[in-house]
Amino acid sequence: MPHEYPEVQRGGSLMLAWQVRGRRVLVVGGGDVAAGRILHVLNADAKVTVISPRDRLNPEVAHRIEQTLVDYVDRKFEPSDLDGVDMVLVAIDDPIASSEIYKLCKERKIPANIADVPPECDFYFGSVHRDGPLQVMVSTNGNGPKLASIVRKKIAEGLPNNLGAAITKVGTLRKKLRKIAPTAEEGPKRMQWMSKVCETWSLEELCQMDDDDMETLLGFYATNKIPEFSEIHTGEGTYEFDGSFGWW
């Protein structure tokens, strides 16, 4: 009997939301590409060091340095710059030097990205749409960065306005739910119930949800039911929350 499992499609990348908060990221270069890399890792709350001669800095990188958002070393790269580093991003117009830096990173087992040289990248940067906590990344696996940008814009055009706000509110609801159902045994039920909320209510309704709506909605958790948004938001429903969550 044949199995209906997803087909393996080899040749892709492992798409991850890499957590680099507080990690030391070294950026070698100070031009346009480096500026984009710096913004990406700053958005992820990394500790960033930029190494580049001052006369090679573009205005955006110079601004980040002036605002002390990054540490700055005014010279070319030296091997000792890799000491204590968790990630390296190279964006310089020197293929030979770039390859040498990549080899040093490989020897030290430091993940590295060499701009515009896919074979010398442990990971790629995709084209990212950002709306608050929402991040949508499109990758062509190094085949066409400009095409990735075009696809990303098409996807973003089809997303509702204020989607990031809706996601933030769902995150708040999850935290409230964990407080009333904190045990590991409740984990599967919590996940299933939150999934049902997201599937039952529209994105617009999730965005309109306020704190009072959340408290009332949580009253349905014990019975594993999801009321219509109109019941909760307008007070038209017949359910009255007694504060017990059905546990006593």
GROMACS .gro file of N, CA and C in nm, residues 101-189:
model
  267
  101ILE      N    1   3.949   3.459   0.404
  101ILE     CA    2   3.872   3.475   0.528
  101ILE      C    3   3.779   3.355   0.547
  102TYR      N    4   3.717   3.309   0.438
  102TYR     CA    5   3.627   3.194   0.448
  102TYR      C    6   3.702   3.070   0.494
  103LYS      N    7   3.823   3.049   0.442
  103LYS     CA    8   3.903   2.933   0.482
  103LYS      C    9   3.938   2.940   0.631
  104LEU      N   10   3.970   3.058   0.679
  104LEU     CA   11   3.999   3.075   0.821
  104LEU      C   12   3.876   3.044   0.906
  105CYS      N   13   3.760   3.087   0.858
  105CYS     CA   14   3.635   3.059   0.930
  105CYS      C   15   3.607   2.909   0.935
  106LYS      N   16   3.629   2.840   0.823
  106LYS     CA   17   3.608   2.695   0.818
  106LYS      C   18   3.700   2.625   0.917
  107GLU      N   19   3.826   2.669   0.926
  107GLU     CA   20   3.920   2.608   1.020
  107GLU      C   21   3.874   2.624   1.164
  108ARG      N   22   3.810   2.737   1.193
  108ARG     CA   23   3.764   2.764   1.329
  108ARG      C   24   3.619   2.723   1.352
  109LYS      N   25   3.558   2.666   1.248
  109LYS     CA   26   3.417   2.624   1.256
  109LYS      C   27   3.324   2.741   1.290
  110ILE      N   28   3.351   2.856   1.228
  110ILE     CA   29   3.266   2.974   1.244
  110ILE      C   30   3.178   2.987   1.120
  111PRO      N   31   3.046   2.988   1.133
  111PRO     CA   32   2.960   3.003   1.015
  111PRO      C   33   2.985   3.137   0.946
  112ALA      N   34   2.993   3.132   0.812
  112ALA     CA   35   3.029   3.253   0.737
  112ALA      C   36   2.947   3.266   0.611
  113ASN      N   37   2.930   3.390   0.568
  113ASN     CA   38   2.864   3.422   0.443
  113ASN      C   39   2.956   3.515   0.365
  114ILE      N   40   2.995   3.473   0.246
  114ILE     CA   41   3.079   3.555   0.160
  114ILE      C   42   2.990   3.609   0.049
  115ALA      N   43   2.967   3.738   0.048
  115ALA     CA   44   2.871   3.800  -0.044
  115ALA      C   45   2.902   3.766  -0.189
  116ASP      N   46   2.798   3.722  -0.261
  116ASP     CA   47   2.804   3.696  -0.405
  116ASP      C   48   2.893   3.577  -0.442
  117VAL      N   49   2.923   3.491  -0.343
  117VAL     CA   50   3.001   3.370  -0.371
  117VAL      C   51   2.929   3.252  -0.305
  118PRO      N   52   2.821   3.202  -0.366
  118PRO     CA   53   2.741   3.095  -0.305
  118PRO      C   54   2.821   2.975  -0.255
  119PRO      N   55   2.924   2.926  -0.329
  119PRO     CA   56   2.998   2.809  -0.278
  119PRO      C   57   3.071   2.837  -0.146
  120GLU      N   58   3.092   2.963  -0.114
  120GLU     CA   59   3.163   2.998   0.008
  120GLU      C   60   3.066   3.063   0.108
  121CYS      N   61   2.950   3.003   0.118
  121CYS     CA   62   2.849   3.049   0.213
  121CYS      C   63   2.794   2.930   0.292
  122ASP      N   64   2.798   2.940   0.423
  122ASP     CA   65   2.734   2.838   0.507
  122ASP      C   66   2.585   2.864   0.519
  123PHE      N   67   2.542   2.982   0.480
  123PHE     CA   68   2.401   3.021   0.483
  123PHE      C   69   2.384   3.138   0.387
  124TYR      N   70   2.260   3.159   0.343
  124TYR     CA   71   2.229   3.269   0.252
  124TYR      C   72   2.140   3.371   0.322
  125PHE      N   73   2.146   3.494   0.274
  125PHE     CA   74   2.049   3.596   0.315
  125PHE      C   75   1.938   3.598   0.211
  126GLY      N   76   1.813   3.592   0.257
  126GLY     CA   77   1.701   3.602   0.166
  126GLY      C   78   1.647   3.744   0.161
  127SER      N   79   1.541   3.761   0.085
  127SER     CA   80   1.471   3.889   0.080
  127SER      C   81   1.359   3.883   0.184
  128VAL      N   82   1.356   3.979   0.275
  128VAL     CA   83   1.270   3.970   0.394
  128VAL      C   84   1.162   4.077   0.395
  129HIS      N   85   1.039   4.034   0.423
  129HIS     CA   86   0.929   4.127   0.452
  129HIS      C   87   0.910   4.127   0.603
  130ARG      N   88   0.905   4.247   0.663
  130ARG     CA   89   0.895   4.259   0.808
  130ARG      C   90   0.773   4.342   0.845
  131ASP      N   91   0.694   4.288   0.938
  131ASP     CA   92   0.579   4.361   0.993
  131ASP      C   93   0.570   4.323   1.140
  132GLY      N   94   0.638   4.400   1.224
  132GLY     CA   95   0.641   4.365   1.367
  132GLY      C   96   0.707   4.229   1.387
  133PRO      N   97   0.640   4.137   1.456
  133PRO     CA   98   0.699   4.004   1.479
  133PRO      C   99   0.697   3.915   1.355
  134LEU      N  100   0.624   3.956   1.252
  134LEU     CA  101   0.616   3.874   1.130
  134LEU      C  102   0.738   3.898   1.043
  135GLN      N  103   0.805   3.789   1.006
  135GLN     CA  104   0.914   3.794   0.910
  135GLN      C  105   0.891   3.686   0.805
  136VAL      N  106   0.883   3.729   0.680
  136VAL     CA  107   0.865   3.636   0.568
  136VAL      C  108   0.989   3.646   0.481
  137MET      N  109   1.061   3.535   0.466
  137MET     CA  110   1.184   3.537   0.387
  137MET      C  111   1.168   3.454   0.261
  138VAL      N  112   1.218   3.508   0.152
  138VAL     CA  113   1.220   3.436   0.024
  138VAL      C  114   1.365   3.413  -0.014
  139SER      N  115   1.399   3.288  -0.045
  139SER     CA  116   1.535   3.254  -0.087
  139SER      C  117   1.532   3.183  -0.220
  140THR      N  118   1.625   3.215  -0.306
  140THR     CA  119   1.643   3.142  -0.432
  140THR      C  120   1.766   3.052  -0.424
  141ASN      N  121   1.814   3.030  -0.299
  141ASN     CA  122   1.932   2.945  -0.277
  141ASN      C  123   2.052   2.992  -0.359
  142GLY      N  124   2.069   3.124  -0.361
  142GLY     CA  125   2.185   3.181  -0.426
  142GLY      C  126   2.175   3.197  -0.576
  143ASN      N  127   2.059   3.161  -0.633
  143ASN     CA  128   2.047   3.165  -0.779
  143ASN      C  129   2.009   3.302  -0.834
  144GLY      N  130   1.929   3.377  -0.761
  144GLY     CA  131   1.884   3.505  -0.815
  144GLY      C  132   1.833   3.598  -0.707
  145PRO      N  133   1.922   3.672  -0.637
  145PRO     CA  134   1.880   3.762  -0.529
  145PRO      C  135   1.775   3.864  -0.572
  146LYS      N  136   1.788   3.920  -0.694
  146LYS     CA  137   1.691   4.018  -0.740
  146LYS      C  138   1.554   3.955  -0.758
  147LEU      N  139   1.551   3.833  -0.808
  147LEU     CA  140   1.424   3.762  -0.824
  147LEU      C  141   1.360   3.736  -0.689
  148ALA      N  142   1.441   3.706  -0.588
  148ALA     CA  143   1.389   3.685  -0.453
  148ALA      C  144   1.318   3.811  -0.404
  149SER      N  145   1.376   3.927  -0.435
  149SER     CA  146   1.315   4.055  -0.395
  149SER      C  147   1.181   4.076  -0.465
  150ILE      N  148   1.173   4.041  -0.593
  150ILE     CA  149   1.048   4.056  -0.668
  150ILE      C  150   0.940   3.966  -0.611
  151VAL      N  151   0.976   3.841  -0.581
  151VAL     CA  152   0.879   3.745  -0.525
  151VAL      C  153   0.833   3.792  -0.387
  152ARG      N  154   0.926   3.840  -0.307
  152ARG     CA  155   0.891   3.888  -0.173
  152ARG      C  156   0.790   4.002  -0.178
  153LYS      N  157   0.811   4.095  -0.272
  153LYS     CA  158   0.718   4.207  -0.285
  153LYS      C  159   0.579   4.159  -0.326
  154LYS      N  160   0.574   4.059  -0.415
  154LYS     CA  161   0.445   4.004  -0.458
  154LYS      C  162   0.372   3.941  -0.339
  155ILE      N  163   0.444   3.868  -0.257
  155ILE     CA  164   0.384   3.806  -0.139
  155ILE      C  165   0.333   3.912  -0.043
  156ALA      N  166   0.414   4.015  -0.019
  156ALA     CA  167   0.377   4.120   0.075
  156ALA      C  168   0.251   4.194   0.031
  157GLU      N  169   0.237   4.211  -0.100
  157GLU     CA  170   0.118   4.281  -0.152
  157GLU      C  171  -0.011   4.205  -0.120
  158GLY      N  172  -0.001   4.074  -0.106
  158GLY     CA  173  -0.120   3.994  -0.080
  158GLY      C  174  -0.153   3.976   0.067
  159LEU      N  175  -0.070   4.029   0.156
  159LEU     CA  176  -0.094   4.013   0.299
  159LEU      C  177  -0.183   4.125   0.352
  160PRO      N  178  -0.269   4.094   0.451
  160PRO     CA  179  -0.356   4.199   0.508
  160PRO      C  180  -0.275   4.305   0.580
  161ASN      N  181  -0.331   4.425   0.587
  161ASN     CA  182  -0.270   4.529   0.668
  161ASN      C  183  -0.279   4.493   0.815
  162ASN      N  184  -0.184   4.539   0.893
  162ASN     CA  185  -0.184   4.517   1.038
  162ASN      C  186  -0.171   4.371   1.077
  163LEU      N  187  -0.116   4.288   0.988
  163LEU     CA  188  -0.098   4.147   1.020
  163LEU      C  189  -0.002   4.131   1.138
  164GLY      N  190   0.098   4.216   1.143
  164GLY     CA  191   0.192   4.210   1.255
  164GLY      C  192   0.123   4.235   1.388
  165ALA      N  193   0.028   4.328   1.388
  165ALA     CA  194  -0.046   4.357   1.512
  165ALA      C  195  -0.129   4.237   1.555
  166ALA      N  196  -0.189   4.168   1.459
  166ALA     CA  197  -0.267   4.048   1.491
  166ALA      C  198  -0.178   3.941   1.552
  167ILE      N  199  -0.059   3.924   1.498
  167ILE     CA  200   0.034   3.823   1.550
  167ILE      C  201   0.078   3.860   1.692
  168THR      N  202   0.102   3.988   1.715
  168THR     CA  203   0.139   4.031   1.850
  168THR      C  204   0.030   3.996   1.950
  169LYS      N  205  -0.095   4.016   1.911
  169LYS     CA  206  -0.206   3.987   2.002
  169LYS      C  207  -0.221   3.837   2.026
  170VAL      N  208  -0.197   3.757   1.923
  170VAL     CA  209  -0.201   3.612   1.941
  170VAL      C  210  -0.091   3.570   2.038
  171GLY      N  211   0.026   3.634   2.028
  171GLY     CA  212   0.134   3.605   2.121
  171GLY      C  213   0.097   3.639   2.264
  172THR      N  214   0.028   3.751   2.282
  172THR     CA  215  -0.018   3.789   2.416
  172THR      C  216  -0.119   3.688   2.469
  173LEU      N  217  -0.209   3.643   2.383
  173LEU     CA  218  -0.308   3.542   2.423
  173LEU      C  219  -0.239   3.413   2.466
  174ARG      N  220  -0.137   3.371   2.394
  174ARG     CA  221  -0.062   3.249   2.429
  174ARG      C  222   0.001   3.261   2.567
  175LYS      N  223   0.059   3.378   2.596
  175LYS     CA  224   0.121   3.398   2.726
  175LYS      C  225   0.017   3.393   2.838
  176LYS      N  226  -0.099   3.452   2.816
  176LYS     CA  227  -0.206   3.447   2.916
  176LYS      C  228  -0.253   3.302   2.937
  177LEU      N  229  -0.261   3.228   2.827
  177LEU     CA  230  -0.306   3.089   2.837
  177LEU      C  231  -0.207   3.005   2.916
  178ARG      N  232  -0.078   3.030   2.897
  178ARG     CA  233   0.023   2.955   2.972
  178ARG      C  234   0.012   2.979   3.121
  179LYS      N  235  -0.034   3.096   3.160
  179LYS     CA  236  -0.048   3.125   3.302
  179LYS      C  237  -0.162   3.046   3.366
  180ILE      N  238  -0.267   3.022   3.290
  180ILE     CA  239  -0.380   2.948   3.348
  180ILE      C  240  -0.370   2.798   3.322
  181ALA      N  241  -0.283   2.759   3.229
  181ALA     CA  242  -0.262   2.617   3.201
  181ALA      C  243  -0.112   2.594   3.182
  182PRO      N  244  -0.035   2.600   3.292
  182PRO     CA  245   0.110   2.601   3.281
  182PRO      C  246   0.179   2.465   3.270
  183THR      N  247   0.109   2.357   3.297
  183THR     CA  248   0.176   2.228   3.306
  183THR      C  249   0.211   2.170   3.169
  184ALA      N  250   0.312   2.083   3.169
  184ALA     CA  251   0.352   2.018   3.044
  184ALA      C  252   0.240   1.929   2.990
  185GLU      N  253   0.161   1.872   3.080
  185GLU     CA  254   0.051   1.786   3.037
  185GLU      C  255  -0.053   1.862   2.957
  186GLU      N  256  -0.063   1.992   2.985
  186GLU     CA  257  -0.160   2.075   2.913
  186GLU      C  258  -0.108   2.117   2.776
  187GLY      N  259   0.020   2.091   2.748
  187GLY     CA  260   0.082   2.137   2.625
  187GLY      C  261   0.007   2.104   2.498
  188PRO      N  262  -0.026   1.976   2.473
  188PRO     CA  263  -0.099   1.942   2.350
  188PRO      C  264  -0.234   2.012   2.340
  189LYS      N  265  -0.304   2.021   2.452
  189LYS     CA  266  -0.435   2.089   2.448
  189LYS      C  267  -0.419   2.238   2.420
   0.00000   0.00000   0.00000
